[in-house]
Amino acid sequence: MGRYEIRLSGAGGQGLILAGFILAEAVVRFTDQEVIQTQSYGPEARGGASKAEVIISDEEIDYPQVTKPDFLLALTQEAYNKYNRDLKEYGTMIVDERVDAAFRGGPTYVVPIQRKTQERLGTRLVVNVVSLALFNHLHEVVPVDKLQEAVLERVPRGTEDLNKKALELGQELAQELNTYKVFREEEEEDE
Amino acid sequence: MSERVSLMQGNEASVEGALDAGVRFYAGYPITPSSEVAEDFAAKLPPLGGKFIQMEDEIASMAAIVGASLAGKKAVTATSGPGFSLKQEIIGFANMIEAPCVVINVQRAGPSTGLPTSPAQGDMMQARWGTHGDHPALAVAPSSVADTYLLTFQAVNWAERFRMPVMVMLDETIGHLREKVILPSREEMIIVNRKHPQGSPQSFQPYDIEDEDLIPPLPPYGSGYRFHTTGLYHDETGFPANRPEITKRLLDRLHDKIDRYKETLYLYDSFGLRQANQLIISYGGAARSAKAAWRIAREKGLLVGLLILKTIWPFPEEIVAQAGHDKNNIVVAEMNRGQLIGEVERIMDKRIPIRGAQRADGVLITPEQILAQLEGVN
């Protein structure tokens, strides 16, 4: 695989920087690929919209910044508005169901990530890990058990069970992913 | 003995490199974008029997590492532009008394407090001439996380070997970057320690030069070898002496101890220099974009070479001259308004066009900006 750019975005505090870090670490530990992780710092990282970016490649990664993400996760409207513009043509998007996202031509999934996490786990603390499991399923970065190993290594002690359940929920949503796929309006008319 | 593979941040790698080189003392005043360096030393030094001190300011931090160094420890401080400015006076003092120490400067956009979380390479000349007087300088600039480990390790070794402050000129891009690194096993890393006096404490003269390398031995304070240090010109006793011949002898020696070995100090990477009629020169974070520009140019069929400087001071004149003498366009890519381009211009034949690809707005220079300075891109 050539250079693949991933942008995970949401509100500050949703743990997306940790998710990006865990993803990058999983790549280092369980694959032969190169990986880079960057994040927003400073005022940009506090409250409001926040992002973590990961680049995965078979080859050396020279320029370290994401310029045209192949994949965008947006958990909030603010993050979507701020970070969707440079998505690659036909790039993949997963957005929370409460985000009003424009169809951009690539695979687009509108998933009730926040609602299901709250309903099933009684907290939204782990939306980052639910999202990570969803992305990992879609992109097959590492096997599920390896992702779990990477997650449990980095989450705060005492939250292991909650995070395991978050991974299960993410897997579950991933199985149903096609039901969340949105299509161009004319395509729907054709059907 | 096996390689160490991990996901590591640039700032973290500088700590690893320093610790592996034997650093056991850190004093600093945390400042973005270098704060992770302090954080990491605070976590890792005590279990190794080392000391971490958060000082009242940057000046005191610099003074503390000079003191620790004289007491026998390998010592480091880290900062960013505003703190680097404050440290300059004591960097000069360390040069004069020949105290081994390492200053990590994770550059951000300046002048003054500038842009705390944005990359820049605006302190390159400050690393050379920031403190007053005709002193020599040793500085390196890493362009990857792995390089940060290796060059910080090297900086500690050089500080010990040459008895002087060494600057690790990181920038926000590399300092905050996390990437996969493959580091050599610790057993493969060769540690250099300062020389200790061979004679008795009674006959000890702190600046008596006996060795060919022009470096006086340095016993730790408290070991029975008593000595005085001063920022004034001094003779072999370590006490002030303002006679012209003593001034000349000391200043010449401070320079000669580096000049004599400078060609062993030139660290760099080069790519495709021979089959090239154009050359890109870069360093630090900007070198990542330069590497991308070089790759894209090659894919377009252009004959371009790339020289990534790791050692900045002493400026690798012979290396740059050798790489550039047969080129018809040289592009110097850096995140400032043109600092090392002046060094390149100084040493190259005036007939060779030299262009700057420069960016100083707090954003990492792009490969496209560098490509735009090459001939025949479009």
Coordinates of C-alpha atoms in Angstrom, one line a residue:
Chain A
M1 CA 0.0 0.0 0.0
G2 CA 1.3 3.5 -0.8
R3 CA 0.8 6.5 1.4
Y4 CA -2.5 6.4 3.2
E5 CA -3.5 9.5 5.2
I6 CA -6.0 9.2 8.1
R7 CA -7.6 12.1 10.0
L8 CA -9.5 11.4 13.2
S9 CA -11.5 14.5 14.4
G10 CA -14.0 15.4 17.0
A11 CA -14.3 17.6 20.0
G12 CA -11.3 18.2 22.3
G13 CA -11.6 15.6 25.1
Q14 CA -13.1 12.8 23.0
G15 CA -9.8 11.0 23.1
L16 CA -9.0 11.1 19.4
I17 CA -5.4 11.9 19.9
L18 CA -5.1 8.8 22.1
A19 CA -6.9 6.9 19.3
G20 CA -4.4 8.1 16.7
F21 CA -1.5 7.2 19.0
I22 CA -2.9 3.7 19.6
L23 CA -3.4 3.2 15.9
A24 CA 0.1 4.3 15.1
E25 CA 1.6 2.1 17.8
A26 CA -0.4 -0.9 16.6
V27 CA 1.1 -0.4 13.1
V28 CA 4.6 -0.3 14.6
R29 CA 4.1 -3.4 16.8
F30 CA 2.0 -5.6 14.5
T31 CA 2.9 -4.7 10.9
D32 CA 6.0 -4.0 8.8
Q33 CA 4.7 -0.6 7.6
E34 CA 6.0 2.8 8.2
V35 CA 3.9 5.2 10.3
I36 CA 3.7 8.8 11.5
Q37 CA 1.4 10.4 13.9
T38 CA 0.8 14.1 14.4
Q39 CA -1.8 16.1 16.3
S40 CA -3.0 19.6 16.8
Y41 CA -1.3 21.5 19.6
G42 CA -1.9 24.7 21.5
P43 CA -5.1 26.6 21.6
E44 CA -6.3 24.6 18.7
A45 CA -6.2 21.4 20.8
R46 CA -8.2 22.8 23.7
G47 CA -12.0 22.4 23.5
G48 CA -13.5 23.1 20.1
A49 CA -12.4 20.8 17.3
S50 CA -9.4 18.6 17.7
K51 CA -7.6 16.2 15.3
A52 CA -5.1 13.4 15.3
E53 CA -3.5 12.4 12.0
V54 CA -1.8 9.2 11.1
I55 CA 0.0 8.3 7.9
I56 CA 0.7 4.7 7.0
S57 CA 2.9 3.6 4.1
D58 CA 4.9 0.7 2.7
E59 CA 7.6 3.2 1.9
E60 CA 9.6 5.8 3.8
I61 CA 7.3 8.7 4.8
D62 CA 9.2 11.9 4.0
Y63 CA 6.8 14.9 4.2
P64 CA 5.1 14.3 7.6
Q65 CA 1.9 16.2 7.2
V66 CA -1.5 15.1 6.1
T67 CA -2.6 17.2 3.1
K68 CA -5.3 15.1 1.4
P69 CA -6.7 12.6 3.8
D70 CA -7.8 9.3 2.3
F71 CA -10.0 8.8 5.4
L72 CA -11.8 11.2 7.6
L73 CA -13.6 10.5 10.9
A74 CA -15.7 13.4 12.2
L75 CA -17.6 12.9 15.5
T76 CA -18.9 16.5 15.7
Q77 CA -20.2 19.1 13.3
E78 CA -17.5 21.6 14.2
A79 CA -14.8 19.1 13.5
Y80 CA -16.5 18.1 10.2
N81 CA -16.8 21.7 9.1
K82 CA -13.2 22.5 10.0
Y83 CA -11.5 19.3 8.7
N84 CA -13.5 17.9 5.7
R85 CA -12.5 20.4 3.0
D86 CA -9.3 18.8 1.9
L87 CA -10.6 15.2 1.9
K88 CA -9.2 13.4 -1.1
E89 CA -11.5 12.9 -4.0
Y90 CA -13.4 9.6 -3.4
G91 CA -11.9 9.5 0.1
T92 CA -13.7 7.5 2.8
M93 CA -15.7 9.3 5.5
I94 CA -17.2 8.0 8.7
V95 CA -19.3 10.7 10.5
D96 CA -21.5 10.5 13.6
E97 CA -25.2 10.5 12.8
R98 CA -25.6 14.0 14.3
V99 CA -23.2 15.4 11.7
D100 CA -24.7 16.9 8.7
A101 CA -22.2 15.9 6.0
A102 CA -22.2 16.5 2.3
F103 CA -21.8 13.4 0.1
R104 CA -18.3 13.7 -1.4
G105 CA -18.3 10.8 -3.9
G106 CA -16.3 8.3 -1.9
P107 CA -17.6 5.7 0.6
T108 CA -19.5 7.6 3.2
Y109 CA -21.0 6.1 6.4
V110 CA -23.2 7.9 8.8
V111 CA -23.0 5.9 12.0
P112 CA -24.8 6.4 15.4
I113 CA -21.4 6.1 17.2
Q114 CA -22.1 8.5 20.1
R115 CA -25.7 7.3 20.6
K116 CA -24.9 3.6 20.6
T117 CA -21.9 4.1 22.8
Q118 CA -24.1 5.9 25.4
E119 CA -26.9 3.4 25.1
R120 CA -24.8 0.3 25.4
L121 CA -22.0 1.3 27.6
G122 CA -23.6 4.1 29.7
T123 CA -20.9 6.5 28.8
R124 CA -19.4 8.4 25.9
L125 CA -15.9 8.2 27.3
V126 CA -14.9 5.5 24.9
V127 CA -16.3 6.8 21.5
N128 CA -12.6 7.0 20.5
V129 CA -12.1 3.3 20.9
V130 CA -15.4 2.5 19.3
S131 CA -14.4 4.6 16.3
L132 CA -11.0 3.1 16.2
A133 CA -12.5 -0.4 15.9
L134 CA -14.8 0.8 13.1
F135 CA -11.9 2.2 11.2
N136 CA -9.7 -0.8 11.8
H137 CA -12.4 -3.1 10.4
L138 CA -12.8 -0.9 7.3
H139 CA -9.1 -0.6 6.6
E140 CA -7.9 -3.9 8.1
V141 CA -4.8 -2.3 9.6
V142 CA -4.2 -5.0 12.2
P143 CA -6.1 -8.1 13.4
V144 CA -8.9 -7.5 15.9
D145 CA -7.0 -9.2 18.8
K146 CA -3.9 -7.1 18.1
L147 CA -5.9 -3.9 18.1
Q148 CA -7.3 -5.0 21.5
E149 CA -3.7 -5.6 22.7
A150 CA -2.7 -2.1 21.5
V151 CA -5.7 -0.5 23.1
L152 CA -5.3 -2.2 26.5
E153 CA -1.7 -1.2 26.6
R154 CA -2.5 2.5 26.5
V155 CA -5.9 3.1 28.2
P156 CA -6.0 4.2 31.8
R157 CA -5.8 1.3 34.4
G158 CA -9.2 0.2 35.5
T159 CA -10.9 1.0 32.2
E160 CA -9.8 -2.2 30.5
D161 CA -13.3 -3.9 30.6
L162 CA -15.0 -0.8 29.4
N163 CA -12.6 -0.5 26.5
K164 CA -13.0 -4.2 25.6
K165 CA -16.7 -3.6 25.4
A166 CA -16.1 -0.5 23.3
L167 CA -14.0 -2.6 20.9
E168 CA -16.9 -5.1 20.7
L169 CA -19.4 -2.4 20.0
G170 CA -17.1 -1.0 17.3
Q171 CA -16.9 -4.5 15.7
E172 CA -20.6 -4.8 15.9
L173 CA -21.2 -1.5 14.2
A174 CA -18.6 -2.4 11.6
Q175 CA -20.6 -5.6 10.7
E176 CA -23.6 -3.4 10.0
L177 CA -21.6 -0.8 8.3
N178 CA -23.3 -1.2 4.9
T179 CA -26.6 -0.2 6.4
Y180 CA -25.1 3.1 7.4
K181 CA -23.7 3.8 3.9
V182 CA -25.1 6.8 2.2
F183 CA -25.5 7.2 -1.6
R184 CA -25.7 9.9 -4.0
E185 CA -29.4 11.1 -4.4
E186 CA -29.7 10.0 -8.0
E187 CA -28.3 6.6 -7.1
E188 CA -31.1 6.2 -4.6
E189 CA -33.6 7.2 -7.3
D190 CA -32.2 4.6 -9.7
E191 CA -32.7 2.0 -7.1
Chain B
M1 CA 21.8 -7.3 21.2
S2 CA 18.8 -6.4 19.1
E3 CA 17.4 -3.3 17.5
R4 CA 14.8 -1.3 19.3
V5 CA 11.6 -0.8 17.3
S6 CA 9.0 1.6 18.6
L7 CA 6.7 4.6 18.0
M8 CA 8.5 7.6 19.4
Q9 CA 8.2 11.3 19.5
G10 CA 11.2 13.6 18.6
N11 CA 11.3 15.2 22.0
E12 CA 11.2 11.8 23.6
A13 CA 14.0 10.5 21.3
S14 CA 16.3 13.4 22.5
V15 CA 15.8 12.2 26.1
E16 CA 16.5 8.6 25.1
G17 CA 19.7 9.6 23.3
A18 CA 20.9 11.7 26.2
L19 CA 20.2 9.0 28.8
D20 CA 21.9 6.3 26.7
A21 CA 24.9 8.6 26.4
G22 CA 25.1 8.8 30.2
V23 CA 23.3 12.0 31.0
R24 CA 22.2 11.9 34.7
F25 CA 21.3 15.6 35.3
Y26 CA 18.6 17.8 33.9
A27 CA 17.7 21.3 34.9
G28 CA 15.2 23.3 32.9
Y29 CA 12.3 25.6 32.7
P30 CA 9.6 23.9 30.6
I31 CA 8.5 25.8 27.4
T32 CA 6.4 24.7 24.4
P33 CA 7.3 23.0 22.1
S34 CA 10.1 21.5 24.2
S35 CA 8.1 20.6 27.4
E36 CA 7.9 16.8 26.7
V37 CA 11.7 16.8 27.0
A38 CA 11.4 18.0 30.6
E39 CA 8.5 15.8 31.3
D40 CA 10.3 12.7 30.1
F41 CA 13.5 13.5 32.0
A42 CA 11.5 14.0 35.1
A43 CA 10.0 10.5 34.7
K44 CA 13.2 8.7 33.7
L45 CA 16.1 10.3 35.6
P46 CA 15.2 9.4 39.2
P47 CA 15.0 5.6 38.6
L48 CA 18.5 5.8 37.0
G49 CA 19.8 7.6 40.1
G50 CA 19.8 10.9 38.2
K51 CA 18.6 14.3 39.2
F52 CA 15.8 16.4 37.6
I53 CA 15.4 20.0 38.8
Q54 CA 12.7 22.4 37.6
M55 CA 14.5 25.7 38.0
E56 CA 13.1 29.2 38.5
D57 CA 14.0 30.3 35.0
E58 CA 16.1 29.5 31.9
I59 CA 19.2 31.3 33.0
A60 CA 19.3 29.4 36.3
S61 CA 18.8 26.2 34.4
M62 CA 21.8 26.8 32.2
A63 CA 23.9 27.7 35.2
A64 CA 22.7 24.5 37.0
I65 CA 23.8 22.2 34.2
V66 CA 27.2 23.9 34.0
G67 CA 27.6 23.4 37.8
A68 CA 26.5 19.8 37.5
S69 CA 28.9 19.2 34.7
L70 CA 31.8 20.6 36.8
A71 CA 30.7 18.2 39.6
G72 CA 31.1 15.3 37.2
K73 CA 27.7 14.7 35.7
K74 CA 26.7 14.7 32.1
A75 CA 24.1 17.4 32.0
V76 CA 21.4 18.7 29.7
T77 CA 18.8 21.4 29.5
A78 CA 16.0 21.9 26.9
T79 CA 14.2 25.0 25.8
S80 CA 12.8 26.9 22.9
G81 CA 13.6 30.3 21.4
P82 CA 12.7 32.6 24.3
G83 CA 14.7 30.4 26.7
F84 CA 17.6 30.0 24.2
S85 CA 18.0 33.7 24.2
L86 CA 18.2 33.8 28.0
K87 CA 20.7 31.0 28.2
Q88 CA 23.2 32.7 25.9
E89 CA 25.3 34.4 28.5
I90 CA 26.0 31.2 30.3
I91 CA 26.5 29.3 27.1
G92 CA 29.4 31.7 26.6
F93 CA 30.6 31.0 30.1
A94 CA 30.5 27.3 29.4
N95 CA 32.6 27.9 26.3
M96 CA 35.1 29.9 28.2
I97 CA 35.6 27.5 31.2
E98 CA 35.2 24.5 28.9
A99 CA 32.3 22.9 30.7
P100 CA 30.7 19.9 28.7
C101 CA 27.0 20.3 28.5
V102 CA 24.1 20.0 26.0
V103 CA 21.4 22.5 25.1
I104 CA 18.3 21.1 23.3
N105 CA 16.5 23.9 21.5
V106 CA 13.2 22.9 20.0
Q107 CA 12.7 25.9 17.7
R108 CA 9.4 27.7 17.4
A109 CA 8.6 30.9 15.4
G110 CA 10.1 34.1 16.8
P111 CA 11.3 36.7 17.5
S112 CA 10.3 37.0 21.2
T113 CA 7.5 34.6 22.2
G114 CA 6.4 34.4 18.6
L115 CA 4.3 31.3 17.9
P116 CA 4.6 28.8 20.7
T117 CA 3.3 25.7 18.8
S118 CA 4.6 26.4 15.3
P119 CA 7.8 25.2 13.7
A120 CA 10.6 27.5 12.6
Q121 CA 14.4 27.3 12.1
G122 CA 15.1 30.9 13.0
D123 CA 17.7 30.2 15.7
M124 CA 20.4 28.7 13.4
M125 CA 22.6 31.7 13.5
Q126 CA 21.9 32.3 17.2
A127 CA 23.3 28.8 17.8
R128 CA 26.5 30.1 16.1
W129 CA 26.7 33.7 17.3
G130 CA 24.1 34.0 20.1
T131 CA 26.6 34.5 22.8
H132 CA 29.2 37.3 22.4
G133 CA 32.9 36.9 21.6
D134 CA 34.8 34.9 19.1
H135 CA 33.8 31.5 20.4
P136 CA 33.5 28.3 18.3
A137 CA 30.2 26.4 18.2
L138 CA 29.0 22.8 17.9
A139 CA 25.4 22.3 16.7
V140 CA 23.4 19.5 15.1
A141 CA 19.9 19.5 13.5
P142 CA 17.9 16.3 13.4
S143 CA 15.4 15.7 10.6
S144 CA 13.8 12.5 11.9
V145 CA 13.0 11.0 15.2
A146 CA 15.7 8.3 14.8
D147 CA 18.2 11.1 14.0
T148 CA 17.1 12.9 17.1
Y149 CA 18.2 10.0 19.2
L150 CA 21.5 9.5 17.4
L151 CA 22.4 13.2 17.2
T152 CA 21.6 13.9 20.9
F153 CA 23.7 10.9 21.8
Q154 CA 26.4 12.3 19.6
A155 CA 26.0 15.8 21.1
V156 CA 26.6 14.4 24.6
N157 CA 29.7 12.6 23.4
W158 CA 31.0 15.7 21.6
A159 CA 30.4 17.8 24.7
E160 CA 32.5 15.3 26.7
R161 CA 35.2 15.0 24.2
F162 CA 35.7 18.7 23.3
R163 CA 34.7 20.1 26.7
M164 CA 32.1 22.6 25.4
P165 CA 28.4 23.2 25.1
V166 CA 26.7 21.4 22.2
M167 CA 23.4 22.5 20.7
V168 CA 20.7 20.1 19.5
M169 CA 18.7 22.3 17.2
L170 CA 15.4 20.5 16.9
D171 CA 12.3 22.3 15.6
E172 CA 8.6 21.9 16.4
T173 CA 8.0 19.7 13.4
I174 CA 10.4 17.0 14.5
G175 CA 10.1 17.6 18.2
H176 CA 6.4 16.8 18.2
L177 CA 6.4 14.2 15.4
R178 CA 5.8 10.6 16.4
E179 CA 7.1 8.0 14.0
K180 CA 8.3 4.5 13.8
V181 CA 12.0 4.3 14.8
I182 CA 14.5 1.5 14.7
L183 CA 17.3 2.3 17.1
P184 CA 20.5 0.3 17.4
S185 CA 20.9 -1.8 20.5
R186 CA 22.4 0.0 23.5
E187 CA 25.4 -2.3 23.3
E188 CA 26.2 -0.8 19.9
M189 CA 26.3 2.8 21.1
I190 CA 29.8 3.9 22.0
I191 CA 29.9 6.3 24.9
V192 CA 32.6 9.0 25.3
N193 CA 33.6 10.2 28.7
R194 CA 35.7 13.3 29.6
K195 CA 39.3 12.9 30.4
H196 CA 40.4 12.7 34.0
P197 CA 43.8 14.0 35.2
Q198 CA 46.6 11.4 35.4
G199 CA 48.7 13.3 38.0
S200 CA 48.2 14.0 41.7
P201 CA 45.8 16.6 43.0
Q202 CA 48.7 18.5 44.5
S203 CA 50.3 19.1 41.1
F204 CA 47.1 19.6 39.2
Q205 CA 46.8 22.6 36.9
P206 CA 43.3 22.8 35.5
Y207 CA 44.2 24.3 32.1
D208 CA 47.6 22.8 31.6
I209 CA 47.5 21.3 28.1
E210 CA 49.7 18.2 27.6
D211 CA 47.7 16.3 25.1
E212 CA 47.7 16.7 21.3
D213 CA 44.0 17.2 21.2
L214 CA 44.3 20.5 23.1
I215 CA 41.7 19.4 25.7
P216 CA 42.6 19.7 29.4
P217 CA 41.4 16.9 31.7
L218 CA 38.4 17.7 33.9
P219 CA 38.2 16.1 37.4
P220 CA 34.9 16.4 39.2
Y221 CA 34.6 19.0 42.0
G222 CA 34.9 17.2 45.3
S223 CA 37.4 14.7 44.1
G224 CA 40.4 16.4 45.7
Y225 CA 41.5 18.2 42.5
R226 CA 40.8 21.8 43.4
F227 CA 40.4 24.4 40.7
H228 CA 39.0 27.8 40.0
T229 CA 36.9 28.8 37.0
T230 CA 36.3 32.2 35.5
G231 CA 34.8 33.8 32.5
L232 CA 37.8 36.1 32.3
Y233 CA 40.8 35.0 30.1
H234 CA 42.8 32.7 32.3
D235 CA 46.1 30.9 32.3
E236 CA 46.8 27.2 33.1
T237 CA 46.1 27.8 36.8
G238 CA 42.5 28.8 36.0
F239 CA 43.0 32.3 37.5
P240 CA 42.5 35.5 35.5
A241 CA 45.4 36.8 33.4
N242 CA 45.0 39.5 30.9
R243 CA 48.2 39.4 29.0
P244 CA 47.8 39.5 25.2
E245 CA 49.8 36.3 24.7
I246 CA 47.7 34.4 27.2
T247 CA 44.5 35.8 25.6
K248 CA 45.7 34.7 22.2
R249 CA 46.8 31.3 23.3
L250 CA 43.5 30.5 25.0
L251 CA 41.2 31.8 22.2
D252 CA 43.3 30.0 19.6
R253 CA 43.1 26.8 21.5
L254 CA 39.3 27.0 22.0
H255 CA 39.0 27.2 18.2
D256 CA 41.8 24.8 17.3
K257 CA 40.5 22.0 19.5
I258 CA 37.5 21.9 17.1
D259 CA 39.2 23.0 13.8
R260 CA 41.7 20.2 14.1
Y261 CA 38.9 17.6 14.1
K262 CA 36.2 19.3 12.2
E263 CA 36.1 16.9 9.3
T264 CA 35.3 14.1 11.6
L265 CA 32.4 16.2 12.9
Y266 CA 30.6 16.6 9.5
L267 CA 27.5 14.4 9.7
Y268 CA 25.1 14.5 6.7
D269 CA 23.0 12.4 4.3
S270 CA 23.3 12.7 0.6
F271 CA 21.2 11.3 -2.2
G272 CA 21.9 11.2 -5.9
L273 CA 24.6 13.8 -5.9
R274 CA 26.7 12.4 -8.7
Q275 CA 24.0 12.1 -11.3
A276 CA 22.7 15.6 -10.7
N277 CA 23.0 19.1 -12.2
Q278 CA 20.9 20.7 -9.5
L279 CA 21.2 20.4 -5.7
I280 CA 18.8 20.8 -2.8
I281 CA 20.4 21.5 0.6
S282 CA 18.3 21.4 3.7
Y283 CA 18.2 20.4 7.4
G284 CA 15.9 19.7 10.3
G285 CA 12.2 19.6 9.7
A286 CA 12.5 21.3 6.4
A287 CA 14.6 18.4 5.1
R288 CA 11.5 16.2 5.2
S289 CA 9.9 18.4 2.6
A290 CA 13.2 18.6 0.7
K291 CA 13.3 14.8 0.6
A292 CA 9.8 14.7 -0.8
A293 CA 10.7 17.5 -3.3
W294 CA 13.8 15.5 -4.4
R295 CA 11.8 12.3 -4.8
I296 CA 9.1 14.1 -6.9
A297 CA 11.8 15.8 -9.0
R298 CA 13.5 12.5 -9.7
E299 CA 10.2 10.9 -10.6
K300 CA 9.8 13.7 -13.2
G301 CA 13.2 12.8 -14.6
L302 CA 15.1 15.8 -13.3
L303 CA 18.7 15.3 -12.3
V304 CA 18.6 16.6 -8.8
G305 CA 20.8 15.8 -5.8
L306 CA 19.9 16.2 -2.1
L307 CA 22.2 17.1 0.8
I308 CA 20.7 16.9 4.3
L309 CA 23.0 18.5 6.8
K310 CA 23.0 17.0 10.3
T311 CA 26.0 18.9 11.6
I312 CA 25.3 22.6 11.3
W313 CA 28.2 24.1 13.3
P314 CA 31.0 23.9 12.4
F315 CA 29.4 24.5 9.0
P316 CA 30.4 21.5 6.7
E317 CA 32.1 23.8 4.2
E318 CA 34.1 21.1 2.4
I319 CA 31.0 18.8 2.1
V320 CA 28.8 21.6 0.7
A321 CA 31.5 22.8 -1.7
Q322 CA 32.1 19.2 -3.0
A323 CA 28.4 18.6 -3.5
G324 CA 27.7 21.9 -5.1
H325 CA 30.7 22.8 -7.2
D326 CA 29.5 21.1 -10.4
K327 CA 25.8 22.1 -10.2
N328 CA 24.1 24.8 -12.1
N329 CA 21.4 25.5 -9.5
I330 CA 21.5 25.2 -5.7
V331 CA 18.3 25.5 -3.6
V332 CA 18.7 26.0 0.1
A333 CA 15.4 25.0 1.9
E334 CA 14.9 26.3 5.4
M335 CA 12.2 27.6 7.7
N336 CA 13.5 31.1 8.2
R337 CA 14.1 34.2 6.0
G338 CA 17.4 32.8 4.9
Q339 CA 20.1 31.8 7.5
L340 CA 22.3 28.9 6.3
I341 CA 21.9 30.1 2.7
G342 CA 24.3 32.8 3.6
E343 CA 26.9 30.2 4.6
V344 CA 26.3 28.4 1.3
E345 CA 26.8 31.6 -0.6
R346 CA 29.9 32.4 1.3
I347 CA 31.7 29.3 0.2
M348 CA 30.4 28.6 -3.3
D349 CA 31.7 29.9 -6.5
K350 CA 29.8 33.2 -7.2
R351 CA 28.9 32.0 -10.7
I352 CA 26.6 29.3 -9.4
P353 CA 23.0 30.5 -8.8
I354 CA 21.8 29.9 -5.3
R355 CA 18.2 30.2 -4.5
G356 CA 16.3 30.1 -1.2
A357 CA 13.2 28.1 -0.6
Q358 CA 12.1 29.8 2.6
R359 CA 9.1 29.8 4.8
A360 CA 8.7 31.7 8.1
D361 CA 5.0 31.9 8.8
G362 CA 4.8 29.0 11.4
V363 CA 3.9 26.4 8.8
L364 CA 6.1 23.5 7.6
I365 CA 7.6 24.4 4.2
T366 CA 5.9 22.3 1.5
P367 CA 7.6 20.1 -1.2
E368 CA 5.9 22.3 -3.8
Q369 CA 7.6 25.4 -2.5
I370 CA 11.0 23.7 -2.9
L371 CA 10.2 22.2 -6.3
A372 CA 9.3 25.7 -7.5
Q373 CA 12.9 26.8 -7.1
L374 CA 14.2 24.0 -9.3
E375 CA 14.8 24.5 -13.0
G376 CA 12.6 22.6 -15.4
V377 CA 9.9 21.4 -13.0
N378 CA 7.0 22.5 -15.3

